[in-house]
Short mmCIF file of C-alpha atoms in Angstrom, two decimals:
data_model
loop_
_atom_site.label_atom_id
_atom_site.label_comp_id
_atom_site.label_asym_id
_atom_site.label_seq_id
_atom_site.Cartn_x
_atom_site.Cartn_y
_atom_site.Cartn_z
CA MET A 1 -13.29 15.24 26.89
CA ARG A 2 -13.05 12.25 24.51
CA ILE A 3 -10.42 14.02 22.39
CA PHE A 4 -8.37 14.68 25.53
CA GLU A 5 -8.66 11.00 26.49
CA ASP A 6 -7.64 9.93 22.97
CA VAL A 7 -4.47 12.02 23.22
CA LYS A 8 -3.67 10.97 26.78
CA SER A 9 -4.04 7.27 25.92
CA VAL A 10 -1.15 7.51 23.44
CA PHE A 11 1.34 7.88 26.29
CA ASP A 12 0.25 4.49 27.64
CA ARG A 13 0.62 2.72 24.27
CA ASP A 14 3.55 4.34 22.47
CA PRO A 15 6.90 4.75 24.27
CA ALA A 16 8.02 7.14 21.51
CA ALA A 17 5.42 9.76 22.52
CA ARG A 18 7.11 12.73 24.21
CA ASN A 19 4.53 15.46 24.67
CA VAL A 20 1.00 16.52 23.71
CA PHE A 21 2.17 19.00 21.06
CA GLU A 22 4.11 16.27 19.25
CA ILE A 23 1.13 13.91 19.37
CA LEU A 24 -1.27 16.52 17.97
CA THR A 25 1.05 17.57 15.15
CA CYS A 26 2.83 14.33 14.20
CA TYR A 27 0.49 11.41 14.92
CA SER A 28 -1.79 10.86 11.92
CA GLY A 29 -3.85 8.29 13.84
CA VAL A 30 -4.70 10.83 16.53
CA GLN A 31 -5.45 13.51 13.92
CA ALA A 32 -7.79 11.16 12.07
CA VAL A 33 -9.70 10.29 15.25
CA ILE A 34 -10.04 13.96 16.23
CA ILE A 35 -11.50 14.80 12.82
CA TYR A 36 -13.75 11.75 13.06
CA ARG A 37 -15.16 13.04 16.36
CA LEU A 38 -16.21 16.21 14.53
CA THR A 39 -17.65 14.46 11.47
CA HIS A 40 -19.57 11.96 13.61
CA LEU A 41 -21.17 14.89 15.43
CA LEU A 42 -22.20 16.40 12.08
CA TRP A 43 -23.50 13.00 10.96
CA GLY A 44 -25.71 12.89 14.03
CA TYR A 45 -27.21 16.24 13.00
CA LYS A 46 -27.91 14.74 9.54
CA LEU A 47 -25.36 16.99 7.82
CA PHE A 48 -24.31 14.00 5.76
CA TRP A 49 -22.58 15.75 2.85
CA LEU A 50 -20.55 18.04 5.07
CA ALA A 51 -19.51 15.14 7.29
CA ARG A 52 -18.41 13.08 4.28
CA PHE A 53 -16.58 16.03 2.73
CA ILE A 54 -14.56 16.67 5.89
CA SER A 55 -13.81 12.94 6.31
CA THR A 56 -12.58 12.87 2.70
CA PHE A 57 -10.22 15.73 3.50
CA ALA A 58 -9.04 13.78 6.55
CA ARG A 59 -8.28 10.78 4.34
CA TRP A 60 -6.12 12.92 2.05
CA PHE A 61 -4.39 14.49 5.04
CA THR A 62 -3.81 11.41 7.22
CA GLY A 63 -4.09 8.38 4.91
CA ILE A 64 -6.82 7.01 7.20
CA GLU A 65 -10.46 6.63 6.19
CA ILE A 66 -13.07 6.61 8.96
CA HIS A 67 -16.68 6.86 7.88
CA PRO A 68 -18.58 9.48 9.92
CA GLY A 69 -21.34 6.96 10.56
CA ALA A 70 -19.06 4.55 12.42
CA VAL A 71 -19.42 4.40 16.20
CA ILE A 72 -16.14 4.63 18.10
CA GLY A 73 -15.71 4.52 21.87
CA ARG A 74 -13.27 6.22 24.19
CA ARG A 75 -9.44 6.13 24.16
CA PHE A 76 -9.20 4.76 20.62
CA PHE A 77 -5.67 4.77 19.16
CA ILE A 78 -4.44 4.06 15.63
CA ASP A 79 -0.67 3.60 15.62
CA HIS A 80 1.18 4.62 12.42
CA GLY A 81 -2.21 4.67 10.72
CA MET A 82 -1.58 4.69 6.98
CA GLY A 83 -4.11 2.61 5.06
CA VAL A 84 -6.66 2.07 7.84
CA VAL A 85 -10.28 1.85 6.64
CA ILE A 86 -13.27 1.81 9.00
CA GLY A 87 -16.68 1.33 7.40
CA GLU A 88 -19.99 3.06 8.03
CA THR A 89 -21.66 0.49 10.30
CA ALA A 90 -18.52 -0.48 12.22
CA GLU A 91 -18.72 -0.26 16.01
CA ILE A 92 -15.61 0.04 18.19
CA GLY A 93 -15.63 -0.14 21.97
CA ASP A 94 -13.46 1.61 24.55
CA ASP A 95 -9.67 1.21 24.80
CA CYS A 96 -9.28 -0.40 21.38
CA MET A 97 -6.14 -0.13 19.28
CA MET A 98 -5.15 -0.94 15.71
CA TYR A 99 -2.08 -0.62 13.54
CA HIS A 100 -1.58 0.47 9.94
CA GLY A 101 -3.30 -1.30 7.05
CA VAL A 102 -6.27 -2.56 9.07
CA THR A 103 -9.66 -2.81 7.35
CA LEU A 104 -13.01 -3.09 9.08
CA GLY A 105 -14.90 -3.95 5.92
CA GLY A 106 -18.35 -4.97 4.80
CA THR A 107 -19.37 -8.03 2.82
CA SER A 108 -22.76 -6.86 1.62
CA TRP A 109 -24.18 -4.06 -0.51
CA ASP A 110 -27.42 -4.01 1.44
CA LYS A 111 -28.18 -1.01 3.66
CA GLU A 112 -27.91 -2.88 6.93
CA LYS A 113 -25.34 -3.76 9.56
CA ARG A 114 -22.47 -4.98 7.36
CA HIS A 115 -19.27 -4.06 9.22
CA PRO A 116 -17.62 -5.58 12.32
CA THR A 117 -18.26 -4.83 15.98
CA LEU A 118 -15.25 -4.60 18.29
CA LYS A 119 -15.86 -4.82 22.00
CA ASP A 120 -13.66 -3.11 24.61
CA GLY A 121 -9.92 -3.68 24.63
CA VAL A 122 -9.52 -5.22 21.16
CA VAL A 123 -6.06 -4.95 19.54
CA ILE A 124 -5.68 -5.53 15.79
CA GLY A 125 -2.26 -6.04 14.21
CA ALA A 126 -0.93 -4.39 11.07
CA GLY A 127 -2.58 -5.38 7.80
CA ALA A 128 -5.39 -7.42 9.35
CA LYS A 129 -8.79 -7.53 7.65
CA ILE A 130 -11.95 -7.92 9.74
CA LEU A 131 -14.83 -8.54 7.37
CA GLY A 132 -18.58 -8.68 7.74
CA PRO A 133 -21.07 -8.07 10.58
CA ILE A 134 -19.09 -10.19 13.04
CA THR A 135 -18.19 -9.48 16.66
CA LEU A 136 -14.75 -9.54 18.27
CA GLY A 137 -15.19 -10.07 22.00
CA LEU A 138 -13.57 -8.29 24.90
CA ASN A 139 -9.75 -8.02 24.70
CA VAL A 140 -9.49 -10.06 21.50
CA ARG A 141 -6.10 -9.90 19.77
CA VAL A 142 -5.77 -10.25 16.01
CA GLY A 143 -2.36 -11.03 14.55
CA SER A 144 -0.81 -9.04 11.73
CA ASN A 145 -2.14 -9.77 8.20
CA SER A 146 -4.88 -12.06 9.49
CA VAL A 147 -8.26 -12.24 7.76
CA VAL A 148 -11.12 -12.70 10.23
CA VAL A 149 -14.58 -13.58 8.88
CA ARG A 150 -16.15 -15.20 11.96
CA SER A 151 -16.97 -13.88 15.41
CA VAL A 152 -14.37 -14.39 18.13
CA ASP A 153 -14.99 -15.03 21.83
CA ASP A 154 -13.70 -12.81 24.63
CA ASN A 155 -9.94 -12.85 25.33
CA ASP A 156 -9.01 -15.09 22.38
CA THR A 157 -6.03 -14.51 20.08
CA VAL A 158 -6.58 -15.04 16.34
CA VAL A 159 -4.00 -15.40 13.55
CA GLY A 160 -3.89 -16.64 9.96
CA ILE A 161 -5.93 -16.69 6.75
CA PRO A 162 -8.68 -17.39 7.47
CA GLY A 163 -8.25 -16.40 11.10
CA ARG A 164 -8.16 -19.20 13.65
CA VAL A 165 -7.87 -19.12 17.42
CA VAL A 166 -4.37 -19.95 18.68
CA VAL A 167 -4.76 -18.81 22.29
CA LYS A 168 -7.95 -19.42 24.28
CA LYS A 169 -8.71 -16.97 27.06
CA ALA A 170 -5.40 -15.12 26.97
CA SER A 171 -4.43 -13.53 30.27
CA GLU A 172 -2.46 -10.43 31.11
CA SER A 173 0.61 -12.57 31.84
CA ASP A 174 0.77 -13.89 28.27
CA THR A 175 3.54 -12.41 26.15
CA PHE A 176 2.28 -10.12 23.46
CA ASP A 177 4.28 -8.04 21.00
CA SER A 178 3.44 -4.63 19.59
CA TYR A 179 1.91 -6.02 16.42
CA ALA A 180 -0.73 -8.15 18.16
CA ALA A 181 0.88 -11.52 17.47
CA SER A 182 1.38 -13.54 20.63
CA SER A 183 4.86 -15.02 20.84
CA SER A 184 3.37 -17.83 22.90
CA GLY A 185 0.78 -18.54 20.22
CA ARG A 186 3.02 -20.81 18.14
CA SER A 187 2.67 -23.72 20.56
CA ASN A 188 -1.11 -23.31 20.55
CA ASP A 189 -1.52 -23.38 16.78
CA PRO A 190 -3.27 -26.70 15.96
CA THR A 191 -1.57 -26.97 12.57
CA ILE A 192 1.89 -26.50 14.05
CA GLN A 193 1.05 -28.93 16.85
CA ALA A 194 0.12 -31.60 14.27
CA VAL A 195 3.33 -31.09 12.29
CA ASP A 196 5.47 -31.13 15.46
CA SER A 197 3.85 -34.39 16.61
CA ILE A 198 4.62 -36.01 13.23
CA ILE A 199 8.25 -34.87 13.43
CA GLU A 200 8.55 -36.25 16.97
CA ARG A 201 7.02 -39.57 15.89
CA LEU A 202 9.42 -39.87 12.97
CA ALA A 203 12.36 -39.22 15.30
CA GLU A 204 11.16 -42.04 17.60
CA ILE A 205 10.87 -44.42 14.63
CA ASP A 206 14.41 -43.53 13.49
CA LYS A 207 15.74 -44.33 16.96
CA LYS A 208 13.95 -47.69 17.01
CA ILE A 209 15.30 -48.59 13.58
CA ALA A 210 18.83 -47.63 14.66
CA ASN A 211 18.56 -49.96 17.70
CA LEU A 212 17.37 -53.00 15.75
CA PRO A 213 19.82 -55.95 15.91
CA VAL A 214 21.79 -56.49 12.73
CA ASP A 215 21.99 -60.08 11.45
CA SER A 216 25.60 -60.63 10.33
CA LYS A 217 24.90 -63.99 8.64
CA PRO A 218 25.03 -63.83 4.84
CA ILE A 219 21.85 -64.53 2.97
CA LYS A 220 22.04 -67.89 1.16
CA GLU A 221 21.05 -67.84 -2.46
CA ASP A 222 18.58 -70.45 -3.65
CA SER A 223 20.24 -73.19 -5.68
#
C-alpha cells in the first residue's frame, strides 16, 4: 500500500510524470524508496547485513543512499535524486519531499539519535544539508544549498548558511518555487532588509544635500 502511495504521489508533485510504468522504470527517487521499504522490513527482522547489502546495491543503481534503519512515512518523494543521503536515525514524516543533493546527516559518532527528524509536509531544496538531531516542524521549507543545524518551527521557511528563517508561518498562498526557495522570502530576509534600509537612507541624504541652498558669495581670504 505504501509503495502504491509513493508512486501515486509523484503525479501530484511532478508535471513531467506521464504514467505508472514510466515512474517505476525512470524515476530513481521512486526506485530508491521502493527498495528502502524492503530493506527497512528486513532491518526490522534484524537481518542487518542483508538489509545493508541490498541498500548498497540500491545506492549503486540509483545514486541515492537511504540507510535501512531510517524511518520514513507515507508518500515520500525524492525528485531527481542523485546524491541524496539519509542517515540511520533519520525520521521523515508523511508527504515530505526533497530534491537532489540533500543530506540528512549526523554530527556525532555515538550510537544514539544523531540524524534529523522531519515532520509531515517538509520540503527540502536541492543541495541542502540538515545536520544533527534537530527537528524540522510541520510544512517547513528549506531553500536550496542551505545548511540547517538548529530546529525549525512549524511552517517556517529557512535559507542560507547557516540556515535562518526568512518567512514565519508561511501559508498556502505564499509563492514557492520547485526548489523550495520562496520568491517572497527576499523581503523577509533580515540581512537584506538592513542593507535596503541603509540604501534608502543614503538616497534621502543625497536628496537633502542636493536641495541645500548654495551660497554664491566668494570666500574672502584672510589678509
